[in-house]
Each structure stands twice: as C-alpha cells, then as structure tokens.
Coordinates of C-alpha atoms and ligand atoms in Angstrom, one line a residue:
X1 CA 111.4 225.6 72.6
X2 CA 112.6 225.9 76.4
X3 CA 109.8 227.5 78.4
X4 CA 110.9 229.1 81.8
X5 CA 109.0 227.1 83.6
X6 CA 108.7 224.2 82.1
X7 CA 112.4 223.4 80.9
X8 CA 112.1 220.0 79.9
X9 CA 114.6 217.3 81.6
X10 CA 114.7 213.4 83.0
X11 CA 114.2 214.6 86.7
X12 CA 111.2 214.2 88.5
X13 CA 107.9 216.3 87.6
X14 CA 107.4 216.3 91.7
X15 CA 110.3 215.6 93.7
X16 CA 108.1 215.1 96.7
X17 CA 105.6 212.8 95.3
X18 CA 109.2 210.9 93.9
X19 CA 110.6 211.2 97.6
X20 CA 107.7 209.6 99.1
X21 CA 107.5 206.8 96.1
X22 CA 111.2 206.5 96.7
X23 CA 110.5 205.8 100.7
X24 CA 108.0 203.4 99.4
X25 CA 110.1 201.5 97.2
X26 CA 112.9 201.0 99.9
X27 CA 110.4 199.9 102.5
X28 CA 109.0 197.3 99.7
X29 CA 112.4 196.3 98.8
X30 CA 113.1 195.3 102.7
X31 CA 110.5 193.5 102.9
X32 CA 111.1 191.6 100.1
X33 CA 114.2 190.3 101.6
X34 CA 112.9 190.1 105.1
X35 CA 109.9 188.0 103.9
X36 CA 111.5 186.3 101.2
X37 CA 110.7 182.5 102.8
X38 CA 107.2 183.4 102.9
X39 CA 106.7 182.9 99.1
X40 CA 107.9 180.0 97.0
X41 CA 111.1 179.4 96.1
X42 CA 110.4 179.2 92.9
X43 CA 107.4 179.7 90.8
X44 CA 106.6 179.9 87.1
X45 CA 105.7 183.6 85.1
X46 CA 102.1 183.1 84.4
X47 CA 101.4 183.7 80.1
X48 CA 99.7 187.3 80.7
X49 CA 102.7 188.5 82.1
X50 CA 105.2 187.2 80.0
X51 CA 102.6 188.4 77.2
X52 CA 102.8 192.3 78.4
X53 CA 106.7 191.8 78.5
X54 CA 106.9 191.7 74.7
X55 CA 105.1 194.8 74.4
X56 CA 106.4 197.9 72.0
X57 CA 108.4 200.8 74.3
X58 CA 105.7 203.5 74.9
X59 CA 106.2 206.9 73.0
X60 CA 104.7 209.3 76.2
X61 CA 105.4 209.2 79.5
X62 CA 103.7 207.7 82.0
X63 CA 103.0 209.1 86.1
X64 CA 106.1 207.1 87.9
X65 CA 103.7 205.5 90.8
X66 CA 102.3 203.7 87.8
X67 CA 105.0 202.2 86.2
X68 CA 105.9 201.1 90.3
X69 CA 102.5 199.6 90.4
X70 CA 102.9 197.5 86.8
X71 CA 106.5 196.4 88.6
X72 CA 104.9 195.0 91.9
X73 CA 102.2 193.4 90.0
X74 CA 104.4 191.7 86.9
X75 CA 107.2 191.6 88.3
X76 CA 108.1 191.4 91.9
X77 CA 105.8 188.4 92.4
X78 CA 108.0 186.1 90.1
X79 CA 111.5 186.7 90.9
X80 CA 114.7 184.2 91.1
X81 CA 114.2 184.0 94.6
X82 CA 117.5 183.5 95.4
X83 CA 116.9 185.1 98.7
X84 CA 114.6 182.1 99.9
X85 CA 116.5 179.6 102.2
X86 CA 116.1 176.8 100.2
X87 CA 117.2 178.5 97.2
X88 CA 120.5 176.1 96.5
X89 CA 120.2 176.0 92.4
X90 CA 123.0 176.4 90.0
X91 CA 125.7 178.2 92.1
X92 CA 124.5 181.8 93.5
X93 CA 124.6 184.3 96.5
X94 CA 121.4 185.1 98.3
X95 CA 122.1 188.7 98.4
X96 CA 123.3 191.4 101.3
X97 CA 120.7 194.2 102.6
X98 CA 123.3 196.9 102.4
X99 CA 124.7 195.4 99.2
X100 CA 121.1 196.2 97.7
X101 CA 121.1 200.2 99.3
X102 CA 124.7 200.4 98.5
X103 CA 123.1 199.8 94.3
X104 CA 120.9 202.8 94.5
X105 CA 123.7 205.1 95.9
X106 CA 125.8 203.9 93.5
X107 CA 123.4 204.7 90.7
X108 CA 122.3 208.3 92.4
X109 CA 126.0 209.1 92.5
X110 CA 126.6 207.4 89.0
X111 CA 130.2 207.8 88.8
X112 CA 131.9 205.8 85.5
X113 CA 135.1 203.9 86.9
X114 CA 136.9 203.9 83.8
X115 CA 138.9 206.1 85.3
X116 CA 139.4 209.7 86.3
X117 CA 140.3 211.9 89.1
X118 CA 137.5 211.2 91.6
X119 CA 136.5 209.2 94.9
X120 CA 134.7 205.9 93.7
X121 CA 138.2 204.3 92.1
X122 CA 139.9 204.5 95.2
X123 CA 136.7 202.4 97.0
X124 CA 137.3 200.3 94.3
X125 CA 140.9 199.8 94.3
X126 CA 140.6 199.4 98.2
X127 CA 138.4 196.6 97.6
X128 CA 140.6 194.7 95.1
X129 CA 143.4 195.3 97.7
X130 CA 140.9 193.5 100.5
X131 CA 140.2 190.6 98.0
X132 CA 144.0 190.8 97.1
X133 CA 145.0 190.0 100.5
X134 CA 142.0 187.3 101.0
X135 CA 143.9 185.2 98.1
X136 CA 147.5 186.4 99.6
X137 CA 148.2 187.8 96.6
X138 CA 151.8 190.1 96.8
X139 CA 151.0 193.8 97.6
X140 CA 152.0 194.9 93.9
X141 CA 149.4 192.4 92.2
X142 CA 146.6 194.2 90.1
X143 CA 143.1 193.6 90.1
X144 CA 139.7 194.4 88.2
X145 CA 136.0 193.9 89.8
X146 CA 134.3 192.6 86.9
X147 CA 130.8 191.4 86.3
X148 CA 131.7 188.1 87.3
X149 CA 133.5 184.8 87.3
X150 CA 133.5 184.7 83.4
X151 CA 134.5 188.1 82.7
X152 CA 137.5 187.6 85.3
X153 CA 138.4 184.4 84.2
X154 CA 138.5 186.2 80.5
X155 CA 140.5 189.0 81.5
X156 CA 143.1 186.6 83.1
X157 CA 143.1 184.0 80.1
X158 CA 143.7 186.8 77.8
X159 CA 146.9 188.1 80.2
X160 CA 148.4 184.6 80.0
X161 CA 148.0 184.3 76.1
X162 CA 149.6 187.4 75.7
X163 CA 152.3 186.7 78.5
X164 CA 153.1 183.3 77.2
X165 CA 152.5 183.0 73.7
X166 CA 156.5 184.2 72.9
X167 CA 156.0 187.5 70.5
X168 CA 153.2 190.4 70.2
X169 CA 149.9 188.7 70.0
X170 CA 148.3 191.9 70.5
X171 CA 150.0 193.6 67.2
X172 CA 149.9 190.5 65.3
X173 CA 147.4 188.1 66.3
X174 CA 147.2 184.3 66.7
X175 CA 147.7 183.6 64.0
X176 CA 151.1 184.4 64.0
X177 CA 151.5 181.6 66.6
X178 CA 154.5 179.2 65.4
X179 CA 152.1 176.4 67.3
X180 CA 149.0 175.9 68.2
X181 CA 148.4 177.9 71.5
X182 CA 146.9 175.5 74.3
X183 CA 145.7 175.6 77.5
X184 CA 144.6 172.6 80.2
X185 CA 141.7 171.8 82.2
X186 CA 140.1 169.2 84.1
X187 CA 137.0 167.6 82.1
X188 CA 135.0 169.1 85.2
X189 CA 136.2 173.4 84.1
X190 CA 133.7 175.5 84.1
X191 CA 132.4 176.4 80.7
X192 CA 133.0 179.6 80.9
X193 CA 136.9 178.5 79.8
X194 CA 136.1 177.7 76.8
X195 CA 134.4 180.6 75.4
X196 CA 137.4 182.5 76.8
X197 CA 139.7 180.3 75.1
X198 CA 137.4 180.3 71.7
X199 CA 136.9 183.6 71.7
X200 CA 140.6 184.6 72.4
X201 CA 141.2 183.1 68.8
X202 CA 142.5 179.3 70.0
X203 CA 139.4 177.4 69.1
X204 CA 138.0 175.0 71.0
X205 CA 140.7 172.4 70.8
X206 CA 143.0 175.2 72.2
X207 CA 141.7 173.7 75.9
X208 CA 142.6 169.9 76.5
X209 CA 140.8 168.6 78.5
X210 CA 142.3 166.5 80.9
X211 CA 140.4 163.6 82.4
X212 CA 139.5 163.8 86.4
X213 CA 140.0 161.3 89.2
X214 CA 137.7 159.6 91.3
X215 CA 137.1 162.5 93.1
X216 CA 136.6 164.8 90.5
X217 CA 140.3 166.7 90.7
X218 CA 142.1 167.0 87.7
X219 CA 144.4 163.9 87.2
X220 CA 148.2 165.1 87.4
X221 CA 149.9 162.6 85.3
X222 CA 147.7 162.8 82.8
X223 CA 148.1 166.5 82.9
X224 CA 152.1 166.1 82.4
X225 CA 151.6 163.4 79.5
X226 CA 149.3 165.8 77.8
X227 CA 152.1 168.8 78.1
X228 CA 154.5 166.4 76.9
X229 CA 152.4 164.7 73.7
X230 CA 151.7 168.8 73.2
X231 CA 155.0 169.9 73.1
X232 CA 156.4 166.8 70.6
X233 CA 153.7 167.7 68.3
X234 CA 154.9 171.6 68.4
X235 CA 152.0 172.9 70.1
X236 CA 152.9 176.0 72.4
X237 CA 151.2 174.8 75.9
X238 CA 151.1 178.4 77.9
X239 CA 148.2 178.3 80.5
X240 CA 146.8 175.4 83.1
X241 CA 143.6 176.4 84.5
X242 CA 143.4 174.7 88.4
X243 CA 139.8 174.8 89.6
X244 CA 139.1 175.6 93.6
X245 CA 135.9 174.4 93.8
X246 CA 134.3 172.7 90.2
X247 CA 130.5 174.2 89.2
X248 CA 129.2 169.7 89.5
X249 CA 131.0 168.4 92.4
X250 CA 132.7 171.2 94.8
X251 CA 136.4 169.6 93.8
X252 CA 139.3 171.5 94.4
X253 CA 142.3 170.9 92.3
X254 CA 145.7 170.0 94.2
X255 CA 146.3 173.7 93.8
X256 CA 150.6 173.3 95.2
X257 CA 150.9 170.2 92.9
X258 CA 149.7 171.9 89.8
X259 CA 151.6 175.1 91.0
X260 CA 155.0 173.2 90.8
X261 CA 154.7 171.5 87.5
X262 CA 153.5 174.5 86.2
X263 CA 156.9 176.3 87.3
X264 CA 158.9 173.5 86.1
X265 CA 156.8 173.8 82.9
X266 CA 157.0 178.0 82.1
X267 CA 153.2 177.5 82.2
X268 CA 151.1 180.6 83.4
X269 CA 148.9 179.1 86.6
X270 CA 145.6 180.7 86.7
X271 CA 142.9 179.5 88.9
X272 CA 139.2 179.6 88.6
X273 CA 137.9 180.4 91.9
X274 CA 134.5 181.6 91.0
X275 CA 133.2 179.1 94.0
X276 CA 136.1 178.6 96.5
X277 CA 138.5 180.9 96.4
X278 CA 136.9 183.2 99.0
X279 CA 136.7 180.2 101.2
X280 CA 140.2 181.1 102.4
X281 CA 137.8 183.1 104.7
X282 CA 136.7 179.5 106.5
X283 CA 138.5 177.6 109.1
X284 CA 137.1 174.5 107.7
X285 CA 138.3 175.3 104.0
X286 CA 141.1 177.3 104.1
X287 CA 143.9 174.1 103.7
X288 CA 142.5 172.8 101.2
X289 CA 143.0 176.0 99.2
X290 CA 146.6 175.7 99.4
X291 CA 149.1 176.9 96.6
X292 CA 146.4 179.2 95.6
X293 CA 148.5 182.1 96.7
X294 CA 151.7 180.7 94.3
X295 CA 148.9 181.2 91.4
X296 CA 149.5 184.1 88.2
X297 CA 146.4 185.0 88.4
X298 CA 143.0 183.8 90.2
X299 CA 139.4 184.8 89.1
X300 CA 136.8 185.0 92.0
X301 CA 133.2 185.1 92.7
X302 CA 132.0 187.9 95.2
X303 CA 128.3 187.3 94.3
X304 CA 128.4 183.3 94.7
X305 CA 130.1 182.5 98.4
X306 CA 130.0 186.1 99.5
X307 CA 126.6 187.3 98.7
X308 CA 127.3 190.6 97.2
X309 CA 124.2 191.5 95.0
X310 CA 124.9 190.5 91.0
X311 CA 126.9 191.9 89.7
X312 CA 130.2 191.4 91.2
X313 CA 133.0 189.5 90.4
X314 CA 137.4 189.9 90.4
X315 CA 140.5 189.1 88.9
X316 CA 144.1 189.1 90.5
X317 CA 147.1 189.0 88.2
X318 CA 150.4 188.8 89.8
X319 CA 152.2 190.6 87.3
X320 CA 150.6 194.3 87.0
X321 CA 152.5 195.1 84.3
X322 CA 151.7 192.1 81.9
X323 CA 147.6 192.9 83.0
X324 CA 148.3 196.3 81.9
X325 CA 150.1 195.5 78.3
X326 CA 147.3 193.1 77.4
X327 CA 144.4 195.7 77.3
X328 CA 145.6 199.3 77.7
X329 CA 144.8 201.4 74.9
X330 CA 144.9 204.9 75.5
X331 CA 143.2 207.1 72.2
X332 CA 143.5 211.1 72.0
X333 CA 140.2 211.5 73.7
X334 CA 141.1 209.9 76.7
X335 CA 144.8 210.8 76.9
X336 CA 145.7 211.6 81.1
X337 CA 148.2 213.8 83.2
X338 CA 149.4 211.1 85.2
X339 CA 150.7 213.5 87.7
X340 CA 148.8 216.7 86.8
X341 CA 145.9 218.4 88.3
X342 CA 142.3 218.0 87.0
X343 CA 139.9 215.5 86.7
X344 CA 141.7 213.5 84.2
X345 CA 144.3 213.4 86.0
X346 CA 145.9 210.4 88.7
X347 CA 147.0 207.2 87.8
X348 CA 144.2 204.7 88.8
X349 CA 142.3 203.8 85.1
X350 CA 140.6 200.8 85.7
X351 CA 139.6 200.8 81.7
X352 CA 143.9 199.8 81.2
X353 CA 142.7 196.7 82.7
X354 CA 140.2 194.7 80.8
X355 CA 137.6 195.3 77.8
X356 CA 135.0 197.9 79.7
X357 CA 135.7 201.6 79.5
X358 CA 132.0 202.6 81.5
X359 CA 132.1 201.0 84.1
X360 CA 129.7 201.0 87.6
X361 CA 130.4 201.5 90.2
X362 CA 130.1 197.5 91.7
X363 CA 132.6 198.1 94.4
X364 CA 130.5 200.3 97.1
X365 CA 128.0 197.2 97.4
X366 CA 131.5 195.1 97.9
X367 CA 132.9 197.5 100.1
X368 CA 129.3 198.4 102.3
X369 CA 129.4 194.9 102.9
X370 CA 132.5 194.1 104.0
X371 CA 132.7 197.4 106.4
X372 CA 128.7 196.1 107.8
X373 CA 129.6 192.5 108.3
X374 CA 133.4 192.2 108.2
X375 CA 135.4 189.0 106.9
X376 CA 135.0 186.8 109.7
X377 CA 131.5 186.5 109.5
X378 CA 131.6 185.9 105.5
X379 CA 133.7 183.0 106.9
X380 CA 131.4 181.5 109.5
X381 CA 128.5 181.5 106.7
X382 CA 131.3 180.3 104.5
X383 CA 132.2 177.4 107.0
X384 CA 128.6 176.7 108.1
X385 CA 127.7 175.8 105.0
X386 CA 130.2 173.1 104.9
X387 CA 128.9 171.9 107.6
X388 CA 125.2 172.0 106.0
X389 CA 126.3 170.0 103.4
X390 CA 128.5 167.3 105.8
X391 CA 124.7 167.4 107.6
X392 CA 123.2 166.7 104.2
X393 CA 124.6 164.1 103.5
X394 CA 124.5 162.2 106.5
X395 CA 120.4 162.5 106.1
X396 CA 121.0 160.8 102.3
X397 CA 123.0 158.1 103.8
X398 CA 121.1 157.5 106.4
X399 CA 117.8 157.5 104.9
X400 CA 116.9 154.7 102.2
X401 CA 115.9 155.4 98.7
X402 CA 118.3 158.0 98.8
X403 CA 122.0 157.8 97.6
X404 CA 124.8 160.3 97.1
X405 CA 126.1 160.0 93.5
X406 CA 129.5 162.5 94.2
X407 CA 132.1 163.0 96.9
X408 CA 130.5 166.2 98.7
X409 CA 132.7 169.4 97.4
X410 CA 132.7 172.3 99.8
X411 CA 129.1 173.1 99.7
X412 CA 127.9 171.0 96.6
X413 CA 125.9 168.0 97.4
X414 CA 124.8 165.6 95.1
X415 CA 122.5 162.9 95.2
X416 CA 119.2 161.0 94.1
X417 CA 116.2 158.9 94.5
X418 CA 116.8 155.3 93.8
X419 CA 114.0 153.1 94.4
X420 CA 115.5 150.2 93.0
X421 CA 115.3 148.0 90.3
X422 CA 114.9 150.5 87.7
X423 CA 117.4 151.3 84.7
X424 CA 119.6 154.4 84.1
X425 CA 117.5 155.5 82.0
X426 CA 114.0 155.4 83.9
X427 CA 115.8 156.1 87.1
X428 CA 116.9 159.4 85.4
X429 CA 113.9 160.5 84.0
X430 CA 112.0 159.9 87.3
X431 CA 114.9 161.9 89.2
X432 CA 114.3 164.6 86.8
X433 CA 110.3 164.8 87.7
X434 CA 111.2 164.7 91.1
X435 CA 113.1 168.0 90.6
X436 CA 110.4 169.7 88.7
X437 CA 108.1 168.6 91.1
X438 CA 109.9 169.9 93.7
X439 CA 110.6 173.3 91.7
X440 CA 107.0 173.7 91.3
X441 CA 106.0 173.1 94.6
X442 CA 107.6 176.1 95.7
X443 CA 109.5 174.2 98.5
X444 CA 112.6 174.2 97.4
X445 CA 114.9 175.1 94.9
X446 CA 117.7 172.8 94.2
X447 CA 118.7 171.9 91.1
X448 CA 120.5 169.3 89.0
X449 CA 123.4 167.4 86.9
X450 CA 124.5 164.5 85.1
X451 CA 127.7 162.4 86.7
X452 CA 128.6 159.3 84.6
X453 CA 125.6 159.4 82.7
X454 CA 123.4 159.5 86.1
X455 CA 120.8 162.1 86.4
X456 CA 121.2 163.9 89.8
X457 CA 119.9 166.4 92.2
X458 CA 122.3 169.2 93.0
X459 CA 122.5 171.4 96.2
X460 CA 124.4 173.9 96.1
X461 CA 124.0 175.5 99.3
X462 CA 125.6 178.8 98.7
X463 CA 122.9 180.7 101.2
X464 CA 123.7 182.6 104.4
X465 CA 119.8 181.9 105.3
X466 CA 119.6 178.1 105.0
X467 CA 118.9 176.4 108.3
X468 CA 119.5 172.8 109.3
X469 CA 115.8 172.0 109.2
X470 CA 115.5 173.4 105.8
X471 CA 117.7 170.4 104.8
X472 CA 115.6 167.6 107.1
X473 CA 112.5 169.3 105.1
X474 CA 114.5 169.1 101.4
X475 CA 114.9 165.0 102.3
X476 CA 111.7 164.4 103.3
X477 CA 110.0 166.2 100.2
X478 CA 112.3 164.4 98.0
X479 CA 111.7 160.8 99.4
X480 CA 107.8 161.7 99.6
X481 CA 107.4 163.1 95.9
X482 CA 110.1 159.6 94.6
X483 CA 107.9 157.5 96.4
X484 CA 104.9 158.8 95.0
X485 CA 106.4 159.1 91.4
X486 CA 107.8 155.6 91.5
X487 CA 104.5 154.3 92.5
X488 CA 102.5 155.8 90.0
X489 CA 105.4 154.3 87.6
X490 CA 104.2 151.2 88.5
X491 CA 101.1 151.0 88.1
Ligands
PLP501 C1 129.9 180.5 88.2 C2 131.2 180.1 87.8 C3 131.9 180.7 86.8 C4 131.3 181.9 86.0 O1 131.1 183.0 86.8 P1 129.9 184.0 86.6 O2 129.9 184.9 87.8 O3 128.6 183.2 86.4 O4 130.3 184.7 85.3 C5 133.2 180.3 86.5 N1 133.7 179.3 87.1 C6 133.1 178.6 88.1 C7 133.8 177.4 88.7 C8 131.8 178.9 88.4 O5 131.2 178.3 89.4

C-alpha cells in the first residue's frame, strides 16, 4: 500500500541525520589513513567477532548510526592494514586518499560501464589511453580496467588462444584443436596463468613450464627446445607469457629476447606485468623493462606499484580487433545505434571487451589519482622503493645471522635468519616462527616464500609510506626475535 507520506524506498529516513553520519564517516576514514602507523600492522580477529560475522541477515531494519557503530567496533579495528608502513606482505598497494573519495562518488553516481551513451566511459577510456601510453603501446591498442592482474592476464590469454589457435575456437571449442594448444612460462609465473590457461579449456599441461636461471628469468634456450620438442610432437604452441617483475623474486624476463623468438616463432607475446610494468614510470627501472612495448598484449597492476585502492587492474592488446572478436556478444536487448542519438547510443562498450557486462566504475579512483599526483611522482615512489630494497639489503649483508636467499627484484627482498649449524629443515621452521612472531607483534608485516626448498622472509616493499628507518627497525626485530627463538631451541 503506498501511503503519501510514507512512500516506502532505500533512501535515507533523515537525510540530515545521514548527511551528518556521512561527514562522520569521511572524517573517520581520514583518519584511518592518516593514523594508520599508529596501530599494528597486523593483528589477529578476536573469536567474538568472527563469531557475530556468521550471523543470519536481519529481517528489519536497523537506525544507520548503529550499523556504523557495529562497523567501527568489529570491523575497522582489524583490517589488512596495508596502509601501515611496514606493511610489505604478498604484493600490494597501500592505497591513495583521493582514490578512496573517488570510490564513494563513484558509487553515489553509480554509473554501469558496460557501455552506453554517458560520461564515466570516456574517464575510463582516457585512463586506458594514460596506461596505454605508460607501456608505449600504439595509439589504436585497446584496453579494459579490470579487477586486477588475473582478470587482465585472463582476458589477454583468452585473445591469444583465439588469435592463434588457426580456426574459430569461439564457435567450436578446443576441442576442435588439431593439437594440443600450449603456452610457456618461467617455473617462477604467477599462478594466476594457470587457472587462465585451465579454465580456457587447455588443462594444466597446456602451460610448460620452462625452468629459470640463476637469477630467476626464464631460461631462453630452454624456452626454444621446448617450442621445438612441442611442435615435433604436433602440439600447436600459440602464447609465451614473459614476466616483468615475478610474484618470489622481483625477475624481469629479457622482455626484447623473448620478443624476437616469439616473432620468428608466430607466437602471441603477452606479458604479465601485474608488478613491473608500471615501473616504466621509474628512472631506475625503466631499461630493464625493455621490449615491453614490442608485446601483443601486457596485463598490469594499478593497485600493486601504483596504489590505486582495490580494485583496479588493465589489459592492453595490440590488436583491437582480435580483443573485440574474442568476447563481443551483442543479444537483442542490448543491440546499439553506433552513430545514433540516445543513450544506447556511441561506440565505446567496454562489455565487447572481456566477460563483465556491469561493471563499476574503477577508473575515477585511477583517474582522481593520476590528475592529484601526476605520473612522475608514481615514479619517484616507484624508484624509491628500489632503492629501499638496494638499502635492505645492504643491512642483511652487513649484519650477521642474516643472509639474502634471492637476487633482489625491483622491490622484492628476500632473505633469512641463519644462525648456523642448523638443517634445512629446523632452519625453516624457525624462519617461519620468526615471521609469525613478527606478524603478531604488530611491527611489521612482511611475509614469506620457499626458494630451493629454503623457507624465506619476503619484503615486498610496494608502500609509498615506508621510510628507511622502518627497514633498520624490520632488521633489528628480525635478528632480536631469531636470536631469541634459536636460543630457546637450544635449550
Ligand atoms: C598479483 C599478481 C597477479 C595477479 O593480480 P591480481 O591483481 O592479484 O589479480 C598476476 N601476476 C603477478 C606477477 C602478480 O604479482
């Protein structure tokens, strides 16, 4: 029954007792950021809480100051604190300010960027051109923000499968394949690869995995022997996968090297450059990024090296056209004017160009960024960085007890606590409760790996906030928590 007065809808009862919360909530969120070293780094979700978390959706409503106060106390005290300077675990991005306001516009304006006649794609598609040029990437390429490095990677994969595989995949599947489709990759590839590759029909043994060298690059000629054992055995090889900047080590992949064999080969070269790729912005990268540009297609990370708030990642693919035939599908219902007038009009449907049809709208928090800070200074915490983790590991070497295990990559250090006189096995397990340790200590949040069978600490710097002491204090914490671990080991 609809009531005059009280027509029943999803707005706000009071929209000034919403507009004040609303204030509140922004100034909270500031501080958050602002004060985000003065809380742990890390710290555990205490049972209660998780407890409440598994509760049954409520049937009523409930006043909206309320459900803010359940959010400060179960939830704001035990983020991911990735904003904390000596947050350096997995690989992440500590954030932007304006990326975060930039995420409530672009929910209050809620636009869906599957396409249509409206303002937010052209934002977007301005963005894509930004990143496009970053990777000097021709001026015709096409792109797609995705939700990350994955989903980009995905996207690109599925392009050079459909590009290379030598009839219609798309009508009539793989397993119409004369061959076995295959694709290569250094043992180091991110992992998100192979569920591309699985899940694009090839199985798992559709992605060789081609040993490394020393220094963690994928090993050419062992890369061509593969291609050529492949192709006697009638396997189709149509993709190598060059990695510019690996998720262990920081490696780069001879980017020019793999470029030319794969364009003596017919391959499709796609790069994963989840971590490095918009290191191009860095004076103290950018050459070792070369042949980059000669790539098919190259999937980035904006939320890793460049900090944009999750979710935000990108795909460039050379060829526009072969982007577009692998994923437009255009039903009745959403059947355009390309030229006409309208709002489903204009020529600019993201939704041709990978598997989401809603999409957000990801690129203002790109684009608020960018226009705030502009690309040099993404390169200076780019390049400082590297220089953080040249600092790093100076303080390893010099200090005893402590040992690098890995060339540094870029911004990836990795190292351990070595007492002495221990074997792999109980120097691993100690490393290991020195991380937790360390975790649960709140000072710092590295985190960890396994090279050659050797249990490491992992620092993935990553963090526009990180200061040179936070590294002298990282060491120190480290030798005094292996010391006393290794001690109480001995006794
Ligand atoms: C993080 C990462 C990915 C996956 O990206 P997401 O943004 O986590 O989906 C892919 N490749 C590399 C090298 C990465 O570091």
């Amino acid at each position: 029954m609809e009531h005059p007065d009280r027509f029943e809808t999803l707005d706000p009862e009071n929209w000034d007792e919403m507009r004040r919360l609303a204030h509140r909530i922004v100034d909270d969120a500031l501080d958050y950021i602002r004060t985000a070293h003065d809380r742990p780094a890390w710290r555990p979700v205490p049972a209660a809480i998780s407890q409440r978390l598994e509760q049954a959706a409520p049937r009523g409503p409930s006043d909206p100051a309320e459900v803010y106060e359940e959010f400060r106390r179960d939830i704001l005290p035990y983020p991911m604190n990735t904003a904390h300077p000596r947050f350096w675990a997995w690989y992440m991005g500590s954030g932007t300010v304006i990326g975060a306001l930039a995420d409530l516009l672009a929910s209050a304006l809620n636009p869906n960027l599957g396409g249509g006649n409206h303002v937010a794609p052209l934002v977007e598609k301005q963005v894509i051109g930004w990143v496009r040029e970053m990777v000097g990437f021709p001026a015709d390429s096409s792109g797609l923000l995705t939700s990350g490095g994955s989903m980009a990677n995905f996207t690109a994969l599925t392009v050079a499968r459909n590009t290379n595989a030598g009839y219609d995949v798309r009508h009539t599947g793989v397993a119409a394949a004369p061959g076995p489709l295959t694709a290569y990759a250094s043992t180091e590839v991110h992992s998100c690869n192979p569920k591309a590759i699985e899940t694009l029909g090839l199985g798992s043994g559709g992605l060789r995995l081609i040993p490394v060298r020393d220094d963690y690059t994928l090993d050419l000629e062992a890369l061509r022997r593969r291609v050529a054992s492949d192709r006697a055995e009638g396997c189709i090889p149509f993709c190598v996968i060059a990695t510019a900047g690996t998720i262990n080590t920081g490696a780069v992949d001879d980017m020019d090297a793999i470029a030319d064999f794969c364009s003596s080969e017919g391959l499709w070269f796609h790069v994963d450059g989840a971590i490095g790729a918009v290191a191009v912005l860095a004076d103290n990268v950018r050459d070792q990024l070369a042949g980059m540009e000669r790539a098919d297609s190259i999937a980035l990370d904006l939320h890793k090296w460049m900090h944009i708030p999750f979710e935000a990642g990108c795909v460039i693919v050379r060829d526009r056209a072969a982007h577009r035939d692998a994923f437009a599908l255009v039903p009745e219902y959403l059947q355009r004017e390309a030229d006409g007038r309208g709002m489903a009009s204009g020529r600019l449907w993201f939704s041709d160009y990978g598997l989401q049809l809603t999409r957000q709208f990801r690129a203002l928090k790109v684009w608020m960024s960018i226009k705030e800070h502009g690309l040099d200074r993404f390169g200076r915490m780019i390049a400082r960085n590297v220089e953080q983790a040249a600092y790093l590991g100076d303080l390893i070497e010099a200090a005893d007890q402590l040992e690098l295990t890995a060339p540094i990559g870029l911004d990836i250090v990795c190292f351990r606590f070595n007492p002495g006189g221990l074997d792999v096995e109980s120097l691993n397990r100690l490393n290991q409760d020195i991380l937790v340790e360390l975790q649960e200590s709140g000072v710092a949040a590295p985190s960890y790996t396994t090279l050659n069978g050797s249990y490491c600490l992992r620092v993935a710097i990553s963090n526009h906030r990180s200061r040179l002491e936070d590294f002298d204090l990282l060491v120190r914490e480290v030798r005094r928590i292996g010391r006393q671990l290794a001690g109480a080991d001995s006794l």
